[in-house]
């Protein structure tokens, strides 16, 4: 089995190297016809004039082509900004569609071959590595050697992995034109699913889904003796594949709006943006159903399900962010900070993001129904700030790229506004709790060590105190790693759910708090 795993690891690394090298392949040659096809009519005449110096020039790399493009395009815009002619500035970013059109590469000519050599080999290698894992060993969660691992305990492999992820996210969000080769590689798949050429977001969604599926297999192997862990892993794999990836693409193929039925405001922060509302209202009964569905989830679905099951129904069973954290991020869960200082930062930060999301949404709706005369461009500026700071930098770059540095739930713990909303309901009006049997606790600390949300579970267990923290996502790993069966996830009556330190064990034996 070790041989198969070594072969699998080799295949994965080969696929990753090919995937990383693909953006640098090929050449670029822009023509006037390409500009005509990929430019809005409003900007067409001016764009043809701006880019005329680079027509029919052959550039051997994306750096050369985009450097020339940005030089011409940037010089035009900079001159207008210097003169204060803001209305004439072209704010649209045409670098991605024009780079994709100008590209000539072996990847674009044979996309299925290169997809097989990169993503295909990485997936095959990941499966070959994960399927034999723990073969011949007894059931039970094992984290042997995890604090001696260069990958899982902030060693050089972990730092390298985190750096790679951060760079990928930065390029994906703000410099997608450098990824046009990778996007061209998945074009055929995108056309099959939606009938449209691929974008950087289709590439990301495809890779994201495959990562959850492959690492979900690892979860099945690691937690093979725990039905709860297996069920919730299968759940996040299903919801990511069907609801987040396939169904939205198929809806577009059927000329319906792109819509993720499991994405809920305020995590889906642009749900009430004007273009979204216009899309819903202009697509008849289907669009109206999507709008009503989203609103009903916010005001009825979240409180109702959270009351009965706690926030785990979404964060650990449905959410795509949580799905990636639970599968790809599982090897890093022990890196979450359990300090009191971290908990204080968490509470201020995540609720601050929730307040920001609520304020932005209220302003957006007010502006929409006042035909934008009430607040003018204020909401657009707020949208841009939120999208950059929270939607991209926090949720993407930090949320995933920091797995090897701060654990797998950085975004869920410190930034997700939906997690904050769910957590408020869970803390004050829910049947969910983790019960503890303090008399059986041996203070081994496994529960606290592997809590991905940074909860010092042992502190509660030693006192026999129920855990009702708003941050708890009910992943159940604390109960899985407990050698004494001290912890249990329960949905019981509200009465007695919050028991403030009923029993304290100390040098003077047992004292009962009055």
Short mmCIF file of C-alpha atoms in Angstrom, two decimals:
data_model
loop_
_atom_site.label_atom_id
_atom_site.label_comp_id
_atom_site.label_asym_id
_atom_site.label_seq_id
_atom_site.Cartn_x
_atom_site.Cartn_y
_atom_site.Cartn_z
CA UNK A 1 0.00 0.00 0.00
CA UNK A 2 2.88 2.37 0.69
CA UNK A 3 4.06 1.88 -2.89
CA UNK A 4 0.64 2.85 -4.25
CA UNK A 5 0.62 5.94 -2.04
CA UNK A 6 4.08 6.96 -3.24
CA UNK A 7 2.97 6.55 -6.84
CA UNK A 8 -0.14 8.58 -6.05
CA UNK A 9 1.89 11.37 -4.46
CA UNK A 10 4.20 11.42 -7.49
CA UNK A 11 1.26 11.67 -9.89
CA UNK A 12 -0.28 14.48 -7.83
CA UNK A 13 2.98 16.46 -7.85
CA UNK A 14 3.40 15.96 -11.61
CA UNK A 15 -0.16 17.18 -12.17
CA UNK A 16 0.43 20.18 -9.91
CA UNK A 17 3.66 21.09 -11.73
CA UNK A 18 1.91 20.88 -15.12
CA UNK A 19 -1.03 22.94 -13.80
CA UNK A 20 1.41 25.59 -12.53
CA UNK A 21 3.36 25.65 -15.80
CA UNK A 22 0.35 25.91 -18.13
CA UNK A 23 -0.17 29.71 -17.72
CA UNK A 24 3.32 30.31 -19.14
CA UNK A 25 2.79 28.35 -22.39
CA UNK A 26 1.92 29.77 -25.79
CA UNK A 27 2.07 33.16 -27.51
CA UNK A 28 -0.27 36.13 -27.94
CA UNK A 29 -1.26 38.08 -31.03
CA UNK A 30 -4.08 40.62 -30.90
CA UNK A 31 -6.04 41.66 -33.99
CA UNK A 32 -8.59 44.37 -34.64
CA UNK A 33 -11.31 41.75 -35.11
CA UNK A 34 -10.66 40.36 -31.61
CA UNK A 35 -11.11 43.82 -30.14
CA UNK A 36 -14.39 44.26 -32.02
CA UNK A 37 -15.77 40.94 -30.70
CA UNK A 38 -14.67 41.38 -27.07
CA UNK A 39 -15.36 45.07 -26.46
CA UNK A 40 -18.59 46.84 -25.58
CA UNK A 41 -20.00 48.99 -28.34
CA UNK A 42 -19.72 52.01 -26.06
CA UNK A 43 -15.92 51.62 -25.89
CA UNK A 44 -15.25 50.00 -29.27
CA UNK A 45 -14.02 52.99 -31.25
CA UNK A 46 -11.77 54.24 -28.48
CA UNK A 47 -10.37 50.77 -27.69
CA UNK A 48 -9.46 50.21 -31.33
CA UNK A 49 -7.54 53.48 -31.29
CA UNK A 50 -5.82 52.76 -27.95
CA UNK A 51 -4.68 49.25 -28.87
CA UNK A 52 -3.74 49.88 -32.51
CA UNK A 53 0.02 50.02 -31.69
CA UNK A 54 0.01 46.37 -30.54
CA UNK A 55 -2.11 44.91 -33.35
CA UNK A 56 -0.57 41.84 -35.02
CA UNK A 57 2.48 41.96 -32.78
CA UNK A 58 3.54 38.50 -31.55
CA UNK A 59 4.27 38.25 -27.83
CA UNK A 60 5.97 35.13 -26.52
CA UNK A 61 4.48 35.25 -23.00
CA UNK A 62 1.52 36.57 -21.08
CA UNK A 63 3.86 38.96 -19.22
CA UNK A 64 4.95 40.58 -22.48
CA UNK A 65 1.44 40.81 -23.91
CA UNK A 66 -0.20 42.13 -20.75
CA UNK A 67 2.70 44.51 -20.19
CA UNK A 68 2.15 46.01 -23.66
CA UNK A 69 -1.63 46.05 -23.17
CA UNK A 70 -1.44 47.75 -19.80
CA UNK A 71 1.06 50.28 -21.10
CA UNK A 72 -1.28 51.46 -23.88
CA UNK A 73 -4.51 51.13 -21.93
CA UNK A 74 -3.06 52.58 -18.72
CA UNK A 75 -1.52 55.58 -20.49
CA UNK A 76 -4.92 56.52 -21.93
CA UNK A 77 -6.74 56.26 -18.60
CA UNK A 78 -3.96 57.96 -16.63
CA UNK A 79 -4.04 60.97 -18.95
CA UNK A 80 -7.79 61.35 -18.49
CA UNK A 81 -7.53 60.99 -14.70
CA UNK A 82 -4.78 63.64 -14.62
CA UNK A 83 -7.10 66.03 -16.47
CA UNK A 84 -10.04 65.16 -14.21
CA UNK A 85 -12.11 63.72 -17.08
CA UNK A 86 -13.51 60.89 -14.99
CA UNK A 87 -16.54 60.34 -17.22
CA UNK A 88 -14.30 59.44 -20.16
CA UNK A 89 -12.19 56.92 -18.25
CA UNK A 90 -12.76 53.31 -19.34
CA UNK A 91 -13.33 51.48 -16.07
CA UNK A 92 -14.03 48.08 -17.63
CA UNK A 93 -11.15 45.59 -17.46
CA UNK A 94 -10.69 44.15 -20.95
CA UNK A 95 -7.38 42.44 -20.23
CA UNK A 96 -8.92 39.01 -19.55
CA UNK A 97 -11.21 38.63 -22.61
CA UNK A 98 -8.62 40.12 -24.97
CA UNK A 99 -5.78 37.99 -23.58
CA UNK A 100 -7.94 34.90 -23.94
CA UNK A 101 -8.83 35.83 -27.52
CA UNK A 102 -5.21 36.62 -28.45
CA UNK A 103 -3.87 33.38 -26.95
CA UNK A 104 -2.37 30.73 -29.20
CA UNK A 105 -1.07 27.70 -27.31
CA UNK A 106 -0.96 23.89 -27.30
CA UNK A 107 -3.31 24.02 -24.31
CA UNK A 108 -5.94 25.91 -26.27
CA UNK A 109 -5.49 23.54 -29.21
CA UNK A 110 -5.74 20.34 -27.10
CA UNK A 111 -7.59 21.26 -23.90
CA UNK A 112 -8.70 17.72 -22.96
CA UNK A 113 -5.13 16.43 -23.18
CA UNK A 114 -3.76 19.16 -20.94
CA UNK A 115 -6.64 18.85 -18.52
CA UNK A 116 -5.78 15.16 -18.20
CA UNK A 117 -2.07 15.90 -17.71
CA UNK A 118 -2.71 18.50 -15.00
CA UNK A 119 -6.02 18.26 -13.15
CA UNK A 120 -6.55 14.64 -14.20
CA UNK A 121 -3.18 13.45 -12.87
CA UNK A 122 -3.61 15.47 -9.66
CA UNK A 123 -7.02 13.89 -9.01
CA UNK A 124 -5.79 10.40 -9.87
CA UNK A 125 -2.76 10.86 -7.64
CA UNK A 126 -4.88 12.19 -4.79
CA UNK A 127 -7.21 9.19 -4.99
CA UNK A 128 -4.30 6.74 -5.17
CA UNK A 129 -2.80 8.36 -2.08
CA UNK A 130 -6.01 8.58 -0.03
CA UNK A 131 -7.78 5.29 -0.82
CA UNK A 132 -5.17 2.98 0.78
CA UNK A 133 -4.77 5.30 3.77
CA UNK A 134 -5.16 3.58 7.17
CA UNK A 135 -5.45 0.21 5.41
CA UNK A 136 -5.01 -2.66 7.87
CA UNK A 137 -5.29 -0.38 10.89
CA UNK A 138 -8.13 -0.59 13.44
CA UNK A 139 -10.94 1.97 13.26
CA UNK A 140 -10.54 5.17 15.27
CA UNK A 141 -9.25 8.66 14.62
CA UNK A 142 -5.47 8.79 14.36
CA UNK A 143 -3.35 11.92 14.22
CA UNK A 144 0.00 10.19 14.67
CA UNK A 145 3.03 12.43 14.20
CA UNK A 146 0.95 15.46 13.27
CA UNK A 147 2.99 17.88 15.39
CA UNK A 148 6.21 16.60 13.83
CA UNK A 149 4.90 17.06 10.28
CA UNK A 150 6.51 19.68 8.06
CA UNK A 151 3.17 20.03 6.26
CA UNK A 152 0.72 20.04 9.16
CA UNK A 153 2.55 21.99 11.84
CA UNK A 154 3.79 25.17 10.15
CA UNK A 155 6.88 23.48 8.74
CA UNK A 156 8.48 24.44 5.44
CA UNK A 157 6.04 22.32 3.43
CA UNK A 158 3.09 24.00 5.12
CA UNK A 159 4.56 27.45 4.51
CA UNK A 160 5.18 26.56 0.85
CA UNK A 161 1.62 25.26 0.46
CA UNK A 162 0.11 28.34 2.09
CA UNK A 163 2.21 30.65 -0.08
CA UNK A 164 1.10 28.80 -3.22
CA UNK A 165 -2.56 29.08 -2.24
CA UNK A 166 -2.24 32.78 -1.42
CA UNK A 167 -0.55 33.53 -4.76
CA UNK A 168 -3.20 31.55 -6.63
CA UNK A 169 -6.03 33.45 -4.97
CA UNK A 170 -4.39 36.84 -5.51
CA UNK A 171 -3.96 36.12 -9.23
CA UNK A 172 -7.46 34.62 -9.52
CA UNK A 173 -9.20 37.61 -7.95
CA UNK A 174 -7.16 40.55 -9.24
CA UNK A 175 -5.01 39.36 -12.18
CA UNK A 176 -7.10 36.68 -13.96
CA UNK A 177 -5.66 37.60 -17.36
CA UNK A 178 -2.54 35.64 -16.39
CA UNK A 179 -4.67 32.48 -16.09
CA UNK A 180 -6.27 32.52 -19.54
CA UNK A 181 -4.41 29.35 -20.54
CA UNK A 182 -5.94 27.47 -17.61
CA UNK A 183 -9.34 28.92 -18.40
CA UNK A 184 -9.01 27.89 -22.05
CA UNK A 185 -8.19 24.39 -20.84
CA UNK A 186 -11.62 24.01 -19.18
CA UNK A 187 -13.53 25.73 -22.01
CA UNK A 188 -14.91 22.48 -23.49
CA UNK A 189 -16.28 21.37 -20.12
CA UNK A 190 -17.91 24.75 -19.55
CA UNK A 191 -19.57 24.64 -22.98
CA UNK A 192 -20.98 21.18 -22.22
CA UNK A 193 -22.46 22.29 -18.88
CA UNK A 194 -23.62 25.85 -19.59
CA UNK A 195 -23.15 26.38 -23.33
CA UNK A 196 -20.80 29.28 -22.60
CA UNK A 197 -17.02 29.68 -22.68
CA UNK A 198 -15.28 29.30 -19.35
CA UNK A 199 -14.37 32.15 -17.05
CA UNK A 200 -11.87 32.20 -14.22
CA UNK A 201 -14.79 31.48 -11.87
CA UNK A 202 -15.70 28.30 -13.73
CA UNK A 203 -12.08 27.18 -13.46
CA UNK A 204 -12.11 27.95 -9.76
CA UNK A 205 -15.43 26.20 -9.16
CA UNK A 206 -14.24 23.10 -11.01
CA UNK A 207 -10.96 22.85 -9.09
CA UNK A 208 -12.72 23.70 -5.80
CA UNK A 209 -15.28 20.92 -6.29
CA UNK A 210 -12.67 18.32 -7.23
CA UNK A 211 -10.60 19.27 -4.17
CA UNK A 212 -13.59 18.63 -1.89
CA UNK A 213 -14.35 15.31 -3.60
CA UNK A 214 -10.79 13.98 -3.47
CA UNK A 215 -10.14 15.10 0.09
CA UNK A 216 -13.60 13.88 1.04
CA UNK A 217 -12.33 10.38 0.24
CA UNK A 218 -9.57 11.01 2.76
CA UNK A 219 -12.21 11.94 5.34
CA UNK A 220 -14.05 8.67 4.66
CA UNK A 221 -10.84 6.76 5.30
CA UNK A 222 -9.80 8.70 8.41
CA UNK A 223 -13.23 8.65 10.07
CA UNK A 224 -14.40 5.31 8.70
CA UNK A 225 -15.62 4.15 12.11
CA UNK A 226 -17.73 7.26 12.73
CA UNK A 227 -21.09 7.41 10.98
CA UNK A 228 -21.66 11.09 11.84
CA UNK A 229 -18.39 12.17 10.20
CA UNK A 230 -19.06 10.03 7.14
CA UNK A 231 -22.59 11.39 6.67
CA UNK A 232 -21.63 15.03 6.95
CA UNK A 233 -18.67 14.52 4.62
CA UNK A 234 -20.97 12.92 2.04
CA UNK A 235 -23.36 15.84 2.54
CA UNK A 236 -20.84 18.61 1.82
CA UNK A 237 -19.53 16.65 -1.19
CA UNK A 238 -23.08 16.38 -2.57
CA UNK A 239 -24.10 20.00 -1.96
CA UNK A 240 -20.88 21.38 -3.44
CA UNK A 241 -21.04 19.18 -6.54
CA UNK A 242 -24.77 19.46 -7.23
CA UNK A 243 -25.92 22.80 -5.82
CA UNK A 244 -22.80 24.95 -6.06
CA UNK A 245 -21.29 23.64 -9.30
CA UNK A 246 -23.58 21.63 -11.59
CA UNK A 247 -27.06 23.10 -11.08
CA UNK A 248 -26.04 26.78 -11.57
CA UNK A 249 -24.24 25.88 -14.81
CA UNK A 250 -27.17 23.82 -16.09
CA UNK A 251 -29.54 26.69 -15.26
CA UNK A 252 -27.49 28.94 -17.56
CA UNK A 253 -27.70 26.26 -20.28
CA UNK A 254 -31.50 26.45 -19.93
CA UNK A 255 -31.39 30.27 -20.27
CA UNK A 256 -32.13 30.80 -16.59
CA UNK A 257 -30.21 32.95 -14.07
CA UNK A 258 -27.07 31.49 -12.51
CA UNK A 259 -28.13 30.67 -8.96
CA UNK A 260 -26.72 28.68 -6.04
CA UNK A 261 -29.78 27.56 -4.06
CA UNK A 262 -27.75 26.87 -0.91
CA UNK A 263 -25.96 30.23 -0.78
CA UNK A 264 -27.65 32.47 1.80
CA UNK A 265 -27.39 36.18 2.54
CA UNK A 266 -25.28 37.69 4.06
CA UNK A 267 -22.68 35.16 2.87
CA UNK A 268 -24.22 35.74 -0.56
CA UNK A 269 -23.63 39.45 -0.03
CA UNK A 270 -24.67 40.57 -3.54
CA UNK A 271 -28.12 38.91 -3.33
CA UNK A 272 -29.85 42.32 -3.02
CA UNK A 273 -27.64 44.20 -5.49
CA UNK A 274 -29.62 45.99 -8.20
CA UNK A 275 -28.35 43.80 -11.03
CA UNK A 276 -29.33 40.68 -9.11
CA UNK A 277 -32.82 41.97 -8.34
CA UNK A 278 -33.27 43.02 -11.97
CA UNK A 279 -32.14 39.55 -13.09
CA UNK A 280 -34.66 37.85 -10.80
CA UNK A 281 -37.52 40.15 -11.79
CA UNK A 282 -36.82 39.87 -15.53
CA UNK A 283 -36.81 36.07 -15.60
CA UNK A 284 -40.47 35.42 -14.91
CA UNK A 285 -41.66 32.78 -12.49
CA UNK A 286 -38.26 31.08 -12.20
CA UNK A 287 -36.54 34.33 -11.25
CA UNK A 288 -39.32 35.19 -8.79
CA UNK A 289 -39.01 31.74 -7.22
CA UNK A 290 -35.25 32.29 -6.75
CA UNK A 291 -35.88 35.66 -5.11
CA UNK A 292 -38.57 34.32 -2.77
CA UNK A 293 -36.48 31.21 -2.01
CA UNK A 294 -33.51 33.36 -0.98
CA UNK A 295 -35.64 35.63 1.23
CA UNK A 296 -37.43 32.69 2.87
CA UNK A 297 -34.08 31.07 3.72
CA UNK A 298 -32.97 34.29 5.41
CA UNK A 299 -36.05 34.97 7.55
CA UNK A 300 -37.46 31.45 8.07
CA UNK A 301 -34.97 28.77 7.04
CA UNK A 302 -31.98 29.95 9.07
CA UNK A 303 -33.81 30.56 12.38
CA UNK A 304 -35.91 27.39 12.09
CA UNK A 305 -33.15 24.94 11.18
CA UNK A 306 -30.71 26.56 13.60
CA UNK A 307 -33.25 26.27 16.40
CA UNK A 308 -33.56 22.52 15.92
CA UNK A 309 -30.04 21.58 14.82
CA UNK A 310 -27.73 24.47 15.64
CA UNK A 311 -25.54 26.10 13.00
CA UNK A 312 -24.07 22.71 12.12
CA UNK A 313 -26.94 22.07 9.67
CA UNK A 314 -25.35 24.64 7.39
CA UNK A 315 -21.72 25.18 8.40
CA UNK A 316 -20.81 21.49 8.59
CA UNK A 317 -23.32 19.86 6.25
CA UNK A 318 -24.14 22.29 3.41
CA UNK A 319 -21.78 25.26 3.08
CA UNK A 320 -19.12 25.17 0.38
CA UNK A 321 -16.66 27.19 2.48
CA UNK A 322 -17.22 24.76 5.32
CA UNK A 323 -16.95 21.84 2.91
CA UNK A 324 -13.49 22.91 1.78
CA UNK A 325 -12.44 23.58 5.38
CA UNK A 326 -13.64 20.16 6.53
CA UNK A 327 -11.99 18.20 3.72
CA UNK A 328 -8.96 20.05 2.33
CA UNK A 329 -8.42 21.88 5.61
CA UNK A 330 -8.84 18.92 7.98
CA UNK A 331 -5.06 18.27 8.32
CA UNK A 332 -4.66 21.82 9.70
CA UNK A 333 -7.51 21.96 12.24
CA UNK A 334 -5.11 21.70 15.21
CA UNK A 335 -3.49 25.03 14.26
CA UNK A 336 -6.46 27.15 15.40
CA UNK A 337 -5.64 29.51 18.28
CA UNK A 338 -7.49 28.61 21.50
CA UNK A 339 -6.40 31.66 23.52
CA UNK A 340 -8.81 34.04 25.22
CA UNK A 341 -7.32 36.92 23.23
CA UNK A 342 -8.14 35.14 19.99
CA UNK A 343 -11.71 34.58 21.16
CA UNK A 344 -12.12 38.31 21.90
CA UNK A 345 -10.78 39.25 18.45
CA UNK A 346 -13.09 36.68 16.88
CA UNK A 347 -16.22 38.11 18.51
CA UNK A 348 -15.49 41.71 17.54
CA UNK A 349 -14.35 40.89 14.02
CA UNK A 350 -17.07 38.50 12.87
CA UNK A 351 -19.90 40.59 14.30
CA UNK A 352 -18.31 43.69 12.81
CA UNK A 353 -18.44 42.08 9.35
CA UNK A 354 -22.09 41.14 9.96
CA UNK A 355 -22.95 44.74 10.86
CA UNK A 356 -21.12 45.97 7.76
CA UNK A 357 -23.04 43.49 5.57
CA UNK A 358 -26.37 44.56 7.09
CA UNK A 359 -25.64 48.27 6.66
CA UNK A 360 -24.54 47.74 3.07
CA UNK A 361 -27.66 45.74 2.29
CA UNK A 362 -30.01 48.31 3.87
CA UNK A 363 -28.37 51.09 1.84
CA UNK A 364 -28.55 48.96 -1.30
CA UNK A 365 -32.27 48.25 -0.92
CA UNK A 366 -33.02 51.89 -0.04
CA UNK A 367 -31.17 53.06 -3.12
CA UNK A 368 -32.87 50.48 -5.34
CA UNK A 369 -36.39 51.53 -4.38
CA UNK A 370 -35.54 55.24 -4.62
CA UNK A 371 -34.16 54.85 -8.15
CA UNK A 372 -30.70 55.72 -6.80
CA UNK A 373 -31.47 59.38 -6.04
CA UNK A 374 -31.43 58.92 -2.26
CA UNK A 375 -27.80 57.92 -1.78
CA UNK A 376 -26.29 58.21 -5.22
CA UNK A 377 -23.02 56.39 -5.69
CA UNK A 378 -22.50 55.62 -1.98
CA UNK A 379 -23.72 52.04 -2.27
CA UNK A 380 -21.50 51.32 -5.28
CA UNK A 381 -18.46 52.49 -3.34
CA UNK A 382 -19.53 50.35 -0.37
CA UNK A 383 -20.04 47.38 -2.71
CA UNK A 384 -16.52 47.81 -4.07
CA UNK A 385 -14.99 48.05 -0.61
CA UNK A 386 -16.90 45.04 0.73
CA UNK A 387 -16.19 42.94 -2.36
CA UNK A 388 -12.48 43.69 -2.19
CA UNK A 389 -11.87 43.58 1.57
CA UNK A 390 -14.34 40.91 2.64
CA UNK A 391 -15.46 38.95 -0.43
CA UNK A 392 -12.00 38.58 -1.96
CA UNK A 393 -9.17 39.34 0.48
CA UNK A 394 -10.73 37.90 3.64
CA UNK A 395 -12.91 35.05 2.36
CA UNK A 396 -10.54 33.96 -0.41
CA UNK A 397 -6.91 34.90 0.17
CA UNK A 398 -6.92 34.71 3.98
CA UNK A 399 -9.80 32.25 4.36
CA UNK A 400 -8.13 29.50 2.35
CA UNK A 401 -4.53 30.55 1.92
CA UNK A 402 -4.03 30.69 5.67
CA UNK A 403 -5.04 27.06 6.30
CA UNK A 404 -1.42 26.00 6.96
CA UNK A 405 -0.81 29.01 9.22
CA UNK A 406 -3.96 29.54 11.31
CA UNK A 407 -6.09 26.44 10.83
CA UNK A 408 -8.90 25.54 8.49
CA UNK A 409 -11.71 27.79 9.70
CA UNK A 410 -10.13 31.26 9.61
CA UNK A 411 -12.93 32.72 7.46
CA UNK A 412 -15.73 30.83 9.21
CA UNK A 413 -14.43 31.84 12.62
CA UNK A 414 -13.37 35.46 12.10
CA UNK A 415 -15.19 36.77 9.04
CA UNK A 416 -18.25 34.92 7.75
CA UNK A 417 -21.35 37.11 8.37
CA UNK A 418 -23.70 34.16 7.88
CA UNK A 419 -21.80 32.20 10.54
CA UNK A 420 -22.28 35.21 12.84
CA UNK A 421 -26.03 35.26 12.13
CA UNK A 422 -26.34 31.51 12.68
CA UNK A 423 -24.22 31.76 15.81
CA UNK A 424 -26.43 34.40 17.41
CA UNK A 425 -29.47 32.17 16.92
CA UNK A 426 -27.58 29.10 18.15
CA UNK A 427 -26.35 30.82 21.30
CA UNK A 428 -29.67 32.22 22.48
CA UNK A 429 -32.46 30.18 20.85
CA UNK A 430 -31.53 26.64 19.90
CA UNK A 431 -31.95 23.07 21.07
CA UNK A 432 -28.39 22.19 20.09
CA UNK A 433 -25.62 21.77 22.62
CA UNK A 434 -22.56 19.58 23.25
CA UNK A 435 -23.06 17.90 26.61
CA UNK A 436 -20.08 16.95 28.76
CA UNK A 437 -19.52 14.30 31.40
CA UNK A 438 -16.93 15.94 33.65
CA UNK A 439 -16.57 12.88 35.85
CA UNK A 440 -15.12 10.90 32.93
CA UNK A 441 -12.76 13.63 31.62
CA UNK A 442 -9.05 12.80 31.98
CA UNK A 443 -7.90 16.22 30.68
CA UNK A 444 -6.01 14.73 27.74
CA UNK A 445 -6.79 17.87 25.71
CA UNK A 446 -7.56 16.09 22.43
CA UNK A 447 -10.90 17.89 22.18
CA UNK A 448 -9.37 21.36 22.46
CA UNK A 449 -6.42 20.50 20.23
CA UNK A 450 -8.56 19.43 17.30
CA UNK A 451 -11.34 22.03 17.64
CA UNK A 452 -11.15 23.93 14.37
CA UNK A 453 -13.10 26.88 15.81
CA UNK A 454 -10.56 27.57 18.56
CA UNK A 455 -12.83 26.55 21.44
CA UNK A 456 -11.07 25.30 24.58
CA UNK A 457 -13.42 22.32 24.84
CA UNK A 458 -11.47 20.77 27.71
CA UNK A 459 -12.23 23.81 29.89
CA UNK A 460 -15.95 23.04 29.58
CA UNK A 461 -15.53 19.26 29.84
CA UNK A 462 -13.60 19.47 33.11
CA UNK A 463 -16.53 21.36 34.64
CA UNK A 464 -19.29 19.24 33.18
CA UNK A 465 -20.57 22.36 31.42
CA UNK A 466 -22.58 22.23 28.21
CA UNK A 467 -20.91 23.85 25.20
CA UNK A 468 -23.25 26.35 23.57
CA UNK A 469 -20.68 28.73 22.06
CA UNK A 470 -21.99 30.67 19.07
CA UNK A 471 -18.86 29.78 17.09
CA UNK A 472 -19.30 25.99 17.40
CA UNK A 473 -20.11 24.49 14.00
CA UNK A 474 -21.01 21.08 15.41
CA UNK A 475 -18.40 19.23 13.36
CA UNK A 476 -18.27 16.63 16.15
CA UNK A 477 -14.52 16.02 15.86
CA UNK A 478 -14.05 16.85 19.56
CA UNK A 479 -16.37 13.93 20.39
CA UNK A 480 -14.65 11.73 17.80
CA UNK A 481 -11.17 12.18 19.27
CA UNK A 482 -12.25 11.88 22.93
CA UNK A 483 -10.95 8.55 24.30
CA UNK A 484 -13.53 8.46 27.12
CA UNK A 485 -16.80 9.38 25.44
CA UNK A 486 -17.09 12.56 27.50
CA UNK A 487 -18.66 14.68 24.75
CA UNK A 488 -21.96 14.21 22.97
CA UNK A 489 -23.77 16.32 20.35
CA UNK A 490 -27.41 16.63 21.35
CA UNK A 491 -30.63 18.36 20.34
CA UNK A 492 -32.62 18.50 23.57
CA UNK A 493 -35.07 20.78 25.37
CA UNK A 494 -33.99 24.38 25.92
CA UNK A 495 -34.47 24.05 29.67
CA UNK A 496 -31.11 23.43 31.34
CA UNK A 497 -29.23 23.90 28.07
CA UNK A 498 -27.08 26.70 29.49
CA UNK A 499 -25.56 25.60 32.79
CA UNK A 500 -23.07 28.16 34.02
CA UNK A 501 -20.26 26.17 35.69
CA UNK A 502 -22.40 23.89 37.87
CA UNK A 503 -19.49 21.74 39.08
CA UNK A 504 -15.87 22.70 39.80
CA UNK A 505 -13.25 20.05 40.50
CA UNK A 506 -10.24 21.26 42.52
CA UNK A 507 -7.85 20.38 45.33
CA UNK A 508 -10.70 20.50 47.84
CA UNK A 509 -12.62 17.77 45.99
CA UNK A 510 -15.98 18.75 44.51
CA UNK A 511 -17.70 22.06 45.15
CA UNK A 512 -21.20 22.89 44.01
CA UNK A 513 -21.77 26.50 42.95
CA UNK A 514 -24.83 27.91 44.66
#
